[in-house]
Amino acid sequence: MLEASGFKPDFHGRQSSWLGHTHFAHFIMNAVKPSIFVEVGTQRGHSYFSFCQIVKECELPTKCFAIDPLKKDDEGGFCREDFYGDAARLNEQAYSDFSELISADNTEAHSHFSDGSIALMHIDAEGPSAALLLL
């Protein structure tokens, strides 16, 4: 656990209350060493890119997936900008060899994974949309 207490995430986007949980993220990733890690709800990327940094620094054998459900914009259309802006650039530059960003609704996201293939999932989403992915 001592190693986890010294973890400092590199990603410094907009402030996030989630950043206080990065030490636990470090601990759980090293304890589980998941083959597939999935985060549901990656709006700003703080938690997801902390997990990716841990995978990279600890040389874990983990494939990471960030799933952010589509959001309706003010005009009733779908907006992917929150998810794919800076997050896509950072992912491509630093983590693309083991990380994939998926912008999908719950039905589409579920089809990316076979039953029982996800070893560790972080649900960082509000409301029922995150829970629907699990069904």
PDB file of C-alpha atoms in Angstrom:
ATOM      1  CA  MET A   1       0.000   0.000   0.000  1.00  0.00           C
ATOM      2  CA  LEU A   2       2.987   2.303   0.528  1.00  0.00           C
ATOM      3  CA  GLU A   3       3.598   2.447  -3.231  1.00  0.00           C
ATOM      4  CA  ALA A   4      -0.031   3.459  -3.803  1.00  0.00           C
ATOM      5  CA  SER A   5       0.194   6.328  -1.312  1.00  0.00           C
ATOM      6  CA  GLY A   6       2.882   7.999  -3.418  1.00  0.00           C
ATOM      7  CA  PHE A   7       0.936   7.867  -6.692  1.00  0.00           C
ATOM      8  CA  LYS A   8       0.445  11.255  -8.354  1.00  0.00           C
ATOM      9  CA  PRO A   9      -1.707  11.385 -11.492  1.00  0.00           C
ATOM     10  CA  ASP A  10      -0.278  13.259 -14.477  1.00  0.00           C
ATOM     11  CA  PHE A  11      -3.643  14.293 -15.899  1.00  0.00           C
ATOM     12  CA  HIS A  12      -4.494  17.819 -14.801  1.00  0.00           C
ATOM     13  CA  GLY A  13      -7.674  18.771 -16.602  1.00  0.00           C
ATOM     14  CA  ARG A  14     -10.567  20.504 -14.887  1.00  0.00           C
ATOM     15  CA  GLN A  15     -10.791  19.931 -11.127  1.00  0.00           C
ATOM     16  CA  SER A  16     -12.420  16.716 -10.053  1.00  0.00           C
ATOM     17  CA  SER A  17     -13.510  15.473  -6.647  1.00  0.00           C
ATOM     18  CA  TRP A  18     -12.484  12.000  -7.840  1.00  0.00           C
ATOM     19  CA  LEU A  19      -8.769  12.739  -7.558  1.00  0.00           C
ATOM     20  CA  GLY A  20      -8.819  11.825  -3.863  1.00  0.00           C
ATOM     21  CA  HIS A  21      -9.456   8.221  -4.871  1.00  0.00           C
ATOM     22  CA  THR A  22      -6.331   7.759  -6.995  1.00  0.00           C
ATOM     23  CA  HIS A  23      -4.418   5.939  -4.249  1.00  0.00           C
ATOM     24  CA  PHE A  24      -7.161   3.339  -3.997  1.00  0.00           C
ATOM     25  CA  ALA A  25      -7.174   3.039  -7.807  1.00  0.00           C
ATOM     26  CA  HIS A  26      -3.444   2.302  -7.678  1.00  0.00           C
ATOM     27  CA  PHE A  27      -3.931  -0.275  -4.939  1.00  0.00           C
ATOM     28  CA  ILE A  28      -6.841  -2.106  -6.600  1.00  0.00           C
ATOM     29  CA  MET A  29      -5.238  -2.215 -10.043  1.00  0.00           C
ATOM     30  CA  ASN A  30      -2.073  -3.760  -8.601  1.00  0.00           C
ATOM     31  CA  ALA A  31      -4.014  -6.176  -6.411  1.00  0.00           C
ATOM     32  CA  VAL A  32      -6.318  -7.396  -9.195  1.00  0.00           C
ATOM     33  CA  LYS A  33      -4.042  -6.946 -12.243  1.00  0.00           C
ATOM     34  CA  PRO A  34      -7.109  -7.114 -14.495  1.00  0.00           C
ATOM     35  CA  SER A  35      -6.822  -8.327 -18.063  1.00  0.00           C
ATOM     36  CA  ILE A  36      -9.681  -5.998 -19.051  1.00  0.00           C
ATOM     37  CA  PHE A  37     -10.564  -2.800 -17.191  1.00  0.00           C
ATOM     38  CA  VAL A  38     -13.636  -0.776 -18.160  1.00  0.00           C
ATOM     39  CA  GLU A  39     -14.707   2.626 -16.954  1.00  0.00           C
ATOM     40  CA  VAL A  40     -18.283   3.715 -17.575  1.00  0.00           C
ATOM     41  CA  GLY A  41     -18.705   7.487 -17.600  1.00  0.00           C
ATOM     42  CA  THR A  42     -15.452   9.187 -18.548  1.00  0.00           C
ATOM     43  CA  GLN A  43     -16.700  12.718 -18.959  1.00  0.00           C
ATOM     44  CA  ARG A  44     -13.548  14.615 -17.980  1.00  0.00           C
ATOM     45  CA  GLY A  45     -11.082  11.743 -17.902  1.00  0.00           C
ATOM     46  CA  HIS A  46      -9.593  12.226 -14.430  1.00  0.00           C
ATOM     47  CA  SER A  47     -10.297   8.749 -13.145  1.00  0.00           C
ATOM     48  CA  TYR A  48      -9.816   6.945 -16.451  1.00  0.00           C
ATOM     49  CA  PHE A  49      -6.438   8.470 -17.201  1.00  0.00           C
ATOM     50  CA  SER A  50      -5.315   7.808 -13.632  1.00  0.00           C
ATOM     51  CA  PHE A  51      -6.110   4.123 -14.217  1.00  0.00           C
ATOM     52  CA  CYS A  52      -4.249   4.239 -17.552  1.00  0.00           C
ATOM     53  CA  GLN A  53      -1.213   5.868 -15.957  1.00  0.00           C
ATOM     54  CA  ILE A  54      -1.170   3.113 -13.329  1.00  0.00           C
ATOM     55  CA  VAL A  55      -1.318   0.433 -16.036  1.00  0.00           C
ATOM     56  CA  LYS A  56       1.560   2.055 -17.892  1.00  0.00           C
ATOM     57  CA  GLU A  57       3.791   2.801 -14.890  1.00  0.00           C
ATOM     58  CA  CYS A  58       3.232  -0.599 -13.264  1.00  0.00           C
ATOM     59  CA  GLU A  59       3.486  -2.433 -16.601  1.00  0.00           C
ATOM     60  CA  LEU A  60       0.226  -4.251 -15.979  1.00  0.00           C
ATOM     61  CA  PRO A  61      -1.133  -6.660 -18.626  1.00  0.00           C
ATOM     62  CA  THR A  62      -4.358  -4.669 -18.875  1.00  0.00           C
ATOM     63  CA  LYS A  63      -6.443  -3.532 -21.823  1.00  0.00           C
ATOM     64  CA  CYS A  64      -8.442  -0.430 -20.817  1.00  0.00           C
ATOM     65  CA  PHE A  65     -11.733   0.815 -22.224  1.00  0.00           C
ATOM     66  CA  ALA A  66     -13.480   4.086 -21.450  1.00  0.00           C
ATOM     67  CA  ILE A  67     -17.177   4.171 -22.253  1.00  0.00           C
ATOM     68  CA  ASP A  68     -19.040   7.418 -22.173  1.00  0.00           C
ATOM     69  CA  PRO A  69     -22.734   7.207 -23.057  1.00  0.00           C
ATOM     70  CA  LEU A  70     -24.048   9.679 -25.572  1.00  0.00           C
ATOM     71  CA  LYS A  71     -25.504  12.849 -24.126  1.00  0.00           C
ATOM     72  CA  LYS A  72     -28.303  14.896 -25.644  1.00  0.00           C
ATOM     73  CA  ASP A  73     -27.442  18.472 -26.435  1.00  0.00           C
ATOM     74  CA  ASP A  74     -29.859  21.404 -25.994  1.00  0.00           C
ATOM     75  CA  GLU A  75     -31.327  20.859 -29.445  1.00  0.00           C
ATOM     76  CA  GLY A  76     -32.124  17.171 -28.947  1.00  0.00           C
ATOM     77  CA  GLY A  77     -29.156  15.838 -30.913  1.00  0.00           C
ATOM     78  CA  PHE A  78     -26.300  13.833 -29.476  1.00  0.00           C
ATOM     79  CA  CYS A  79     -23.050  15.470 -28.418  1.00  0.00           C
ATOM     80  CA  ARG A  80     -19.753  13.581 -28.229  1.00  0.00           C
ATOM     81  CA  GLU A  81     -17.572  16.656 -27.695  1.00  0.00           C
ATOM     82  CA  ASP A  82     -17.300  16.220 -23.891  1.00  0.00           C
ATOM     83  CA  PHE A  83     -15.795  12.790 -24.358  1.00  0.00           C
ATOM     84  CA  TYR A  84     -13.658  13.082 -27.457  1.00  0.00           C
ATOM     85  CA  GLY A  85     -12.041  16.521 -27.123  1.00  0.00           C
ATOM     86  CA  ASP A  86      -8.868  16.608 -25.085  1.00  0.00           C
ATOM     87  CA  ALA A  87      -9.404  13.050 -23.855  1.00  0.00           C
ATOM     88  CA  ALA A  88      -8.959  11.580 -27.336  1.00  0.00           C
ATOM     89  CA  ARG A  89      -5.748  13.533 -27.898  1.00  0.00           C
ATOM     90  CA  LEU A  90      -4.280  12.494 -24.555  1.00  0.00           C
ATOM     91  CA  ASN A  91      -5.252   8.879 -25.109  1.00  0.00           C
ATOM     92  CA  GLU A  92      -3.645   8.824 -28.557  1.00  0.00           C
ATOM     93  CA  GLN A  93      -0.411  10.407 -27.302  1.00  0.00           C
ATOM     94  CA  ALA A  94       0.075   8.427 -24.107  1.00  0.00           C
ATOM     95  CA  TYR A  95      -2.060   5.291 -23.914  1.00  0.00           C
ATOM     96  CA  SER A  96      -3.273   4.149 -27.336  1.00  0.00           C
ATOM     97  CA  ASP A  97      -1.308   0.883 -27.226  1.00  0.00           C
ATOM     98  CA  PHE A  98      -3.621  -0.471 -24.481  1.00  0.00           C
ATOM     99  CA  SER A  99      -6.502   2.007 -24.192  1.00  0.00           C
ATOM    100  CA  GLU A 100      -9.611   2.527 -26.291  1.00  0.00           C
ATOM    101  CA  LEU A 101     -12.225   5.264 -25.944  1.00  0.00           C
ATOM    102  CA  ILE A 102     -15.740   4.162 -26.839  1.00  0.00           C
ATOM    103  CA  SER A 103     -18.507   6.684 -27.301  1.00  0.00           C
ATOM    104  CA  ALA A 104     -21.660   4.608 -27.200  1.00  0.00           C
ATOM    105  CA  ASP A 105     -24.993   4.172 -25.569  1.00  0.00           C
ATOM    106  CA  ASN A 106     -25.436   1.219 -23.237  1.00  0.00           C
ATOM    107  CA  THR A 107     -26.666  -1.220 -25.854  1.00  0.00           C
ATOM    108  CA  GLU A 108     -23.763  -0.496 -28.178  1.00  0.00           C
ATOM    109  CA  ALA A 109     -21.198  -0.587 -25.361  1.00  0.00           C
ATOM    110  CA  HIS A 110     -22.413  -3.951 -24.098  1.00  0.00           C
ATOM    111  CA  SER A 111     -21.759  -5.485 -27.512  1.00  0.00           C
ATOM    112  CA  HIS A 112     -18.013  -4.707 -27.238  1.00  0.00           C
ATOM    113  CA  PHE A 113     -17.490  -7.312 -24.514  1.00  0.00           C
ATOM    114  CA  SER A 114     -18.210 -10.991 -24.149  1.00  0.00           C
ATOM    115  CA  ASP A 115     -19.878 -12.271 -20.997  1.00  0.00           C
ATOM    116  CA  GLY A 116     -17.430 -12.529 -18.111  1.00  0.00           C
ATOM    117  CA  SER A 117     -14.579 -10.783 -19.955  1.00  0.00           C
ATOM    118  CA  ILE A 118     -14.419  -7.638 -17.816  1.00  0.00           C
ATOM    119  CA  ALA A 119     -12.144  -8.233 -14.829  1.00  0.00           C
ATOM    120  CA  LEU A 120     -12.588  -4.807 -13.185  1.00  0.00           C
ATOM    121  CA  MET A 121     -15.121  -2.055 -13.832  1.00  0.00           C
ATOM    122  CA  HIS A 122     -15.236   1.468 -12.481  1.00  0.00           C
ATOM    123  CA  ILE A 123     -18.639   3.111 -12.766  1.00  0.00           C
ATOM    124  CA  ASP A 124     -18.091   6.857 -12.771  1.00  0.00           C
ATOM    125  CA  ALA A 125     -21.487   7.870 -14.060  1.00  0.00           C
ATOM    126  CA  GLU A 126     -24.656   9.295 -12.622  1.00  0.00           C
ATOM    127  CA  GLY A 127     -28.138   7.928 -12.873  1.00  0.00           C
ATOM    128  CA  PRO A 128     -29.459   4.734 -14.402  1.00  0.00           C
ATOM    129  CA  SER A 129     -27.424   4.929 -17.623  1.00  0.00           C
ATOM    130  CA  ALA A 130     -24.386   3.278 -16.031  1.00  0.00           C
ATOM    131  CA  ALA A 131     -26.380   0.462 -14.495  1.00  0.00           C
ATOM    132  CA  LEU A 132     -27.963  -0.404 -17.822  1.00  0.00           C
ATOM    133  CA  LEU A 133     -24.591  -1.402 -19.218  1.00  0.00           C
ATOM    134  CA  LEU A 134     -24.418  -4.187 -16.679  1.00  0.00           C
ATOM    135  CA  LEU A 135     -27.691  -5.788 -17.711  1.00  0.00           C
TER     136      LEU A 135
END
